[in-house]
XYZ file of C-alpha atoms in Angstrom:
486
model
C 32.537 74.277 103.386
C 31.152 77.334 105.206
C 30.358 80.451 103.174
C 29.432 83.752 104.836
C 26.956 85.891 102.888
C 25.975 89.525 103.225
C 25.707 92.812 101.441
C 25.735 96.600 101.648
C 24.094 98.316 98.686
C 23.562 101.970 97.907
C 23.787 104.043 94.735
C 24.897 107.445 96.015
C 24.129 110.600 94.033
C 26.679 113.136 95.279
C 24.616 116.007 93.840
C 21.555 115.010 95.936
C 21.000 116.745 99.295
C 19.087 113.887 100.987
C 21.578 111.703 102.936
C 21.138 107.951 103.260
C 21.036 107.431 107.025
C 19.794 104.644 109.287
C 16.151 105.525 108.625
C 16.621 105.303 104.853
C 18.012 101.784 105.203
C 15.182 100.835 107.540
C 12.752 102.021 104.839
C 14.665 99.894 102.322
C 15.828 96.676 103.946
C 18.056 96.135 106.969
C 18.533 92.611 108.331
C 21.073 90.794 110.464
C 21.979 87.131 110.909
C 19.342 84.512 110.192
C 16.760 87.224 109.410
C 18.503 87.738 106.041
C 17.220 84.431 104.654
C 13.403 84.844 104.777
C 13.585 88.399 103.423
C 15.696 87.564 100.364
C 15.442 83.872 99.494
C 12.427 84.235 97.167
C 13.571 87.489 95.525
C 15.214 87.984 92.133
C 18.184 89.542 93.890
C 21.805 88.428 94.169
C 21.414 87.506 97.838
C 18.786 84.989 96.684
C 21.414 83.640 94.283
C 23.865 83.247 97.170
C 21.238 81.320 99.121
C 20.371 79.154 96.123
C 24.070 78.456 95.616
C 24.264 76.538 98.891
C 22.276 73.684 97.384
C 23.793 73.986 93.916
C 27.449 74.092 94.999
C 27.409 72.255 98.292
C 28.227 74.860 100.916
C 26.830 75.745 104.332
C 25.305 79.223 104.559
C 26.318 81.645 107.288
C 24.123 84.773 106.862
C 25.792 87.868 108.302
C 23.903 91.080 107.428
C 22.265 92.832 104.481
C 21.453 96.536 103.992
C 19.813 98.243 101.006
C 18.299 101.705 100.516
C 16.715 103.608 97.645
C 19.330 105.765 95.874
C 19.776 109.177 97.479
C 22.655 111.385 98.567
C 25.792 109.915 100.183
C 25.493 107.393 102.998
C 26.201 108.951 106.384
C 29.568 108.038 107.868
C 27.827 107.023 111.102
C 25.706 104.364 109.430
C 28.589 103.283 107.196
C 30.842 102.663 110.192
C 28.093 100.786 112.008
C 27.216 98.491 109.157
C 30.719 97.772 107.901
C 31.604 96.838 111.484
C 28.620 94.475 111.549
C 29.739 92.882 108.272
C 33.403 92.591 109.228
C 32.667 91.245 112.699
C 30.117 88.790 111.342
C 32.520 87.513 108.689
C 35.250 87.044 111.306
C 32.978 85.204 113.742
C 31.603 83.005 110.949
C 34.988 81.278 110.607
C 34.015 80.829 106.981
C 36.014 79.253 104.169
C 34.872 82.014 101.825
C 32.688 85.137 101.654
C 29.993 86.197 99.184
C 29.217 89.924 99.262
C 26.570 91.927 97.411
C 27.955 95.445 96.924
C 26.705 98.159 94.607
C 29.915 99.769 93.429
C 28.655 103.359 93.511
C 28.333 103.913 97.265
C 29.817 107.157 98.624
C 30.122 108.647 102.108
C 31.489 112.083 103.082
C 34.774 110.466 104.167
C 34.946 107.699 101.572
C 34.453 108.532 97.869
C 34.865 104.799 97.145
C 32.877 103.330 100.023
C 32.574 99.887 98.411
C 36.352 99.507 98.270
C 36.560 100.721 101.873
C 33.992 98.079 102.881
C 36.175 95.439 101.245
C 39.310 96.799 102.934
C 37.724 96.452 106.363
C 36.500 92.929 105.722
C 39.808 91.856 104.203
C 41.614 93.277 107.232
C 39.781 90.949 109.636
C 39.880 87.887 107.357
C 43.491 88.072 106.272
C 44.810 87.386 102.762
C 43.905 83.697 102.399
C 40.100 83.629 102.679
C 38.650 84.091 99.171
C 36.065 86.838 98.699
C 33.610 87.008 95.801
C 31.663 90.220 95.170
C 28.642 90.927 92.992
C 28.340 94.468 91.652
C 25.628 96.592 90.100
C 25.989 97.389 86.384
C 26.181 101.053 87.488
C 29.111 100.530 89.810
C 32.005 102.984 89.536
C 34.650 100.315 89.940
C 38.071 101.349 91.205
C 40.971 99.147 90.008
C 42.062 98.483 93.611
C 38.886 96.477 94.213
C 40.525 93.689 92.204
C 43.315 93.631 94.805
C 40.883 93.297 97.716
C 38.538 90.655 96.291
C 39.411 87.498 94.376
C 36.257 87.512 92.244
C 34.253 90.497 90.941
C 31.064 89.759 88.974
C 28.711 92.502 87.704
C 25.152 92.424 86.402
C 25.004 92.388 82.623
C 21.484 93.669 82.007
C 19.873 97.098 82.290
C 17.111 96.929 83.416
C 18.768 94.604 85.941
C 16.967 91.275 85.580
C 19.978 88.948 85.879
C 20.994 89.651 89.473
C 20.213 86.165 90.774
C 21.889 84.571 87.754
C 25.096 86.580 88.161
C 25.150 85.759 91.862
C 25.129 82.066 90.967
C 28.149 82.702 88.743
C 29.988 84.326 91.660
C 28.904 81.594 94.075
C 30.038 78.829 91.730
C 33.446 80.434 91.200
C 33.912 80.950 94.939
C 33.056 77.310 95.705
C 35.560 76.158 93.071
C 38.187 78.521 94.483
C 37.702 77.222 98.035
C 38.118 73.656 96.766
C 41.264 74.624 94.863
C 39.799 73.877 91.436
C 40.527 77.426 90.200
C 42.782 80.318 91.253
C 40.747 83.395 90.281
C 42.483 86.707 89.648
C 40.648 89.862 88.608
C 41.598 92.925 86.597
C 39.705 96.208 86.149
C 40.238 98.329 83.021
C 38.800 101.844 82.888
C 38.329 103.623 79.556
C 38.172 107.400 80.282
C 34.482 107.796 79.509
C 31.171 108.690 81.100
C 28.052 107.000 79.680
C 24.632 108.572 80.020
C 21.913 106.227 81.223
C 20.073 105.968 77.900
C 23.201 104.683 76.179
C 23.605 102.109 78.944
C 20.394 100.283 77.973
C 21.613 96.751 77.180
C 18.886 96.219 74.566
C 20.072 99.269 72.597
C 23.013 99.399 70.222
C 25.913 99.780 70.557
C 25.675 98.557 74.176
C 23.950 95.367 73.036
C 26.857 94.615 70.706
C 29.400 95.275 73.450
C 27.567 92.794 75.653
C 27.809 90.177 72.907
C 31.564 90.770 72.814
C 31.720 90.306 76.589
C 29.948 86.959 76.372
C 32.260 85.841 73.558
C 35.273 86.801 75.656
C 33.980 84.560 78.450
C 34.312 81.532 76.164
C 38.096 81.888 75.870
C 40.180 79.257 77.677
C 41.192 80.440 81.117
C 38.613 83.250 81.323
C 36.179 82.662 84.201
C 33.984 85.753 84.042
C 33.644 89.053 82.133
C 31.656 92.059 83.361
C 31.135 95.196 81.305
C 30.221 97.983 83.749
C 28.542 101.189 82.590
C 29.151 103.291 85.704
C 26.997 105.833 87.559
C 27.393 109.386 86.196
C 25.788 111.164 89.185
C 28.691 110.499 91.542
C 31.452 113.088 91.493
C 34.229 110.721 92.616
C 37.620 109.718 91.141
C 36.445 106.244 90.047
C 33.335 107.491 88.221
C 32.866 106.041 84.752
C 32.782 102.868 82.723
C 34.940 99.820 83.387
C 35.540 96.226 82.340
C 36.259 93.413 84.802
C 37.810 90.131 83.712
C 38.351 87.222 86.092
C 40.867 84.627 84.873
C 42.138 81.334 86.258
C 45.554 82.138 87.723
C 46.607 84.241 84.729
C 46.834 87.945 85.542
C 48.068 88.779 82.038
C 45.054 87.084 80.434
C 42.693 89.034 82.714
C 44.396 92.326 81.872
C 44.557 91.689 78.113
C 40.871 90.730 77.933
C 39.719 93.694 80.003
C 41.736 96.200 77.989
C 40.489 94.721 74.707
C 36.838 95.196 75.650
C 37.557 98.629 77.132
C 39.048 99.667 73.768
C 35.889 98.441 72.034
C 33.797 100.640 74.331
C 35.993 103.631 73.584
C 35.625 103.104 69.839
C 31.829 103.649 70.019
C 31.835 106.341 72.719
C 29.974 108.928 70.629
C 27.068 106.498 70.027
C 26.760 105.639 73.733
C 25.494 109.125 74.677
C 21.879 109.546 73.565
C 19.920 112.804 73.176
C 16.150 113.337 73.560
C 13.445 116.063 73.324
C 12.612 118.784 75.841
C 9.342 118.679 77.885
C 7.072 120.785 75.636
C 7.856 118.767 72.525
C 7.758 115.450 74.401
C 4.264 116.086 75.816
C 3.066 117.189 72.393
C 4.311 113.859 70.978
C 2.600 111.927 73.767
C -0.772 113.579 73.212
C -0.542 113.000 69.460
C 0.424 109.345 69.858
C -1.936 106.757 68.378
C -0.442 104.014 70.586
C -1.450 104.729 74.182
C -0.348 104.697 76.852
C 2.521 106.984 75.920
C 5.313 106.711 78.494
C 6.943 110.055 79.304
C 10.300 109.191 80.865
C 11.242 111.928 83.351
C 15.019 111.537 83.149
C 15.851 114.504 85.398
C 13.745 113.098 88.254
C 14.937 109.500 88.050
C 14.239 108.151 91.559
C 16.422 105.123 90.921
C 19.324 107.539 90.381
C 18.813 109.367 93.680
C 16.409 112.121 92.649
C 13.593 113.576 94.758
C 10.631 111.930 93.030
C 8.573 115.124 93.218
C 9.488 116.775 89.935
C 6.654 118.827 88.463
C 8.039 119.750 85.032
C 6.057 117.145 83.087
C 2.939 117.461 85.275
C 2.923 121.213 84.608
C 3.350 120.673 80.872
C 0.550 118.071 80.747
C -1.787 120.500 82.525
C -0.683 123.382 80.298
C -1.462 121.349 77.169
C -4.833 120.271 78.690
C -4.031 116.564 78.567
C -6.693 113.978 79.379
C -6.137 110.559 80.892
C -2.685 110.958 82.417
C -1.209 109.195 85.457
C 1.566 110.883 87.467
C 3.174 109.682 90.710
C 4.602 112.369 93.028
C 6.411 111.910 96.339
C 4.357 114.145 98.666
C 4.066 112.944 102.290
C 2.272 116.140 103.379
C -0.228 115.728 100.539
C -0.969 112.170 101.626
C -1.739 113.446 105.124
C -4.150 116.060 103.683
C -5.890 113.414 101.593
C -6.286 111.150 104.615
C -7.824 114.015 106.581
C -10.289 114.683 103.752
C -11.201 110.995 103.386
C -12.332 109.099 100.297
C -14.548 111.329 98.168
C -13.357 114.487 99.896
C -12.191 117.530 97.939
C -8.626 118.687 98.456
C -6.303 121.451 97.287
C -2.669 120.339 97.620
C 0.745 121.763 96.749
C 3.105 119.235 95.178
C 6.785 119.521 94.280
C 9.590 121.771 95.421
C 11.161 119.695 98.203
C 14.619 120.274 96.712
C 13.924 123.778 95.447
C 13.080 124.644 91.839
C 15.617 122.194 90.387
C 12.833 119.787 89.346
C 10.215 122.411 88.599
C 8.171 124.856 90.667
C 5.597 123.739 93.245
C 2.136 123.273 91.714
C -1.254 123.708 93.378
C -3.645 120.921 92.343
C -7.337 120.417 93.094
C -9.249 117.171 93.017
C -11.147 114.539 94.948
C -9.668 111.664 96.926
C -10.357 108.571 94.852
C -8.709 106.049 97.186
C -6.309 105.601 100.132
C -3.822 102.755 100.568
C -1.082 101.404 102.854
C 1.175 101.246 99.774
C 2.530 97.695 100.000
C 2.579 94.982 97.345
C 4.478 91.881 96.192
C 6.225 91.587 92.815
C 6.338 88.022 91.501
C 8.349 88.681 88.319
C 12.071 89.479 87.933
C 12.345 93.253 87.916
C 15.142 95.798 88.116
C 16.529 95.702 91.654
C 15.350 92.149 92.263
C 13.031 93.005 95.142
C 9.855 91.047 95.908
C 8.429 93.122 98.779
C 7.629 96.754 97.949
C 6.451 99.621 100.142
C 5.752 103.152 98.897
C 4.281 104.149 102.256
C 0.777 105.452 102.790
C -0.561 106.473 99.411
C -3.436 108.559 98.072
C -4.924 108.632 94.585
C -6.411 111.966 93.529
C -8.896 112.362 90.678
C -8.091 115.687 89.009
C -10.893 115.392 86.467
C -10.743 114.615 82.726
C -9.529 111.114 83.569
C -6.319 112.458 85.122
C -4.949 110.669 88.203
C -2.277 111.953 90.590
C -0.720 109.384 92.933
C 0.818 110.793 96.122
C 3.143 108.537 98.121
C 5.061 108.770 101.394
C 8.242 106.868 100.448
C 10.341 107.699 97.384
C 9.726 104.629 95.238
C 11.337 103.939 91.844
C 8.837 102.774 89.194
C 10.326 99.301 88.808
C 7.032 97.407 89.231
C 3.560 97.917 87.752
C 2.305 96.941 91.192
C 2.937 100.540 92.208
C -0.174 101.385 90.148
C -2.165 98.155 89.955
C -2.127 97.756 93.755
C -3.992 101.088 93.830
C -6.697 99.914 91.451
C -5.178 101.783 88.489
C -5.023 100.014 85.129
C -1.955 101.512 83.405
C -3.112 100.164 80.026
C -6.161 102.442 80.197
C -4.120 105.629 80.578
C -3.450 108.057 77.760
C -0.026 109.029 79.143
C 2.046 107.940 82.140
C 4.933 109.911 83.608
C 7.688 107.466 84.617
C 10.404 108.882 86.866
C 13.245 106.658 85.685
C 15.743 106.240 82.847
C 15.900 102.611 81.692
C 15.196 100.455 84.757
C 11.419 100.839 84.381
C 11.409 98.924 81.084
C 11.166 95.418 82.529
C 7.774 96.382 83.993
C 6.446 99.152 81.755
C 7.727 98.417 78.252
C 5.361 95.428 77.727
C 2.293 97.632 78.347
C 3.599 100.905 76.900
C 2.717 102.233 73.478
C 5.123 104.999 72.492
C 8.130 105.557 74.764
C 9.301 109.185 74.881
C 12.479 109.919 76.833
C 12.504 113.530 78.039
C 15.439 115.851 78.746
C 14.069 117.276 81.993
C 16.216 119.209 84.486
C 17.121 117.755 87.870
C 19.536 115.753 89.967
C 19.633 113.002 87.329
C 19.553 115.055 84.128
C 20.666 113.026 81.125
C 23.041 115.733 79.873
C 26.306 115.526 81.840
C 27.115 119.130 80.923
C 24.457 120.217 83.459
C 26.726 119.092 86.347
C 29.802 120.698 87.878
C 32.225 117.798 88.362
C 35.222 118.548 90.599
C 36.640 115.151 91.675
C 36.400 112.893 88.619
C 39.569 111.832 86.824
C 40.189 114.085 83.808
C 40.207 113.956 80.863
C 36.824 112.204 80.709
C 34.655 111.894 77.597
C 32.275 113.635 76.847
C 33.218 116.321 79.387
C 36.582 116.815 77.619
């Protein structure tokens, strides 16, 4: 039994101006053919689960291609056409009995508001209707119902932070192997309650989302149900399929799949008001952090959530910390030009650098900072533990650490890097436990790494491309009515 494996993963923020082109995927991960295996086999990612499945379920691996980039604006049509052609051609030449694909579910291009479904259409077109396809999807996927017509099996992550990617991939791989052998006849159904969930309410450790996940697992125990995936959706994509969904895969029983999916979708709708969480504004949040008796206080910069496609150079919380004369803070800012200045000054040199403002004043005004260069780094590290995103190899580009005085550290990096691993700080010689306050440019995904060392966690309603309040955005293409917009 030959199984082709590959993937194309991007979370596209349609409000973000930075496009995801070839260079963005090269910065992330872009591999073809046999090169896929060494990059991903030891990761906590779904592609690692596909690879592991070969031994567990008795199939021969045929690696095709894998592309991943940090969330940003839409993927360029040029790169999309190139890579989908590589995937489709590779799957055709593999002469495989089945295909395992890692897709995100919230990828957008200028021509394709549902780029994941378009990827599936192109692969299905070259394979024909008989070759089974199993797809893994990010918990934040905006899943269009037609995806269930293009793939036989759809399996989504069920944790946020995403720490079950490899596990869910094994579920998909096992179902595909059984389908190829004729042991099951999987059919999928996608139900979509008309609701948008903000990222804080999507946290799977927080009620009522935690309770909905328990219902999903209970539904999986019913006879004939093969898999259940509750999908929260990605609110920063202005596309028709944006919003929550439920996927049920059943064994040859389309009615069972539909009934189960609609039941869980109704349960989501019943708690919709509790799934949208509010939080304090910057001034109050910083005041709470400085008064906290449980350091380090984590200030969660929701409006500049890099993992949601934001710029990573927001200055709102940095400005407020400086205004309130904070001591002992750590802030990471994406500032390639600042890194170059620090390198020119050298370790111990004094610098005066402007940070922020790459996307205009949306994330705060540019700030002039003064300090000494504490250290310089290449910005690479390995993450041994399962973390959101599942990656093992990390690269934030050349990095400088500035000492601003009063125990305050400003980290400047060259690549936009979500704070999914403590290695982003510890690889620079920074002990996060010793900080008084840490600004974390994320929403929930950081928790797998930061929550164990954090004292008080303070989520902050900051402005930006990933603001937690959906009313800040001008949606034009989503299906209406959509709660809480209507």
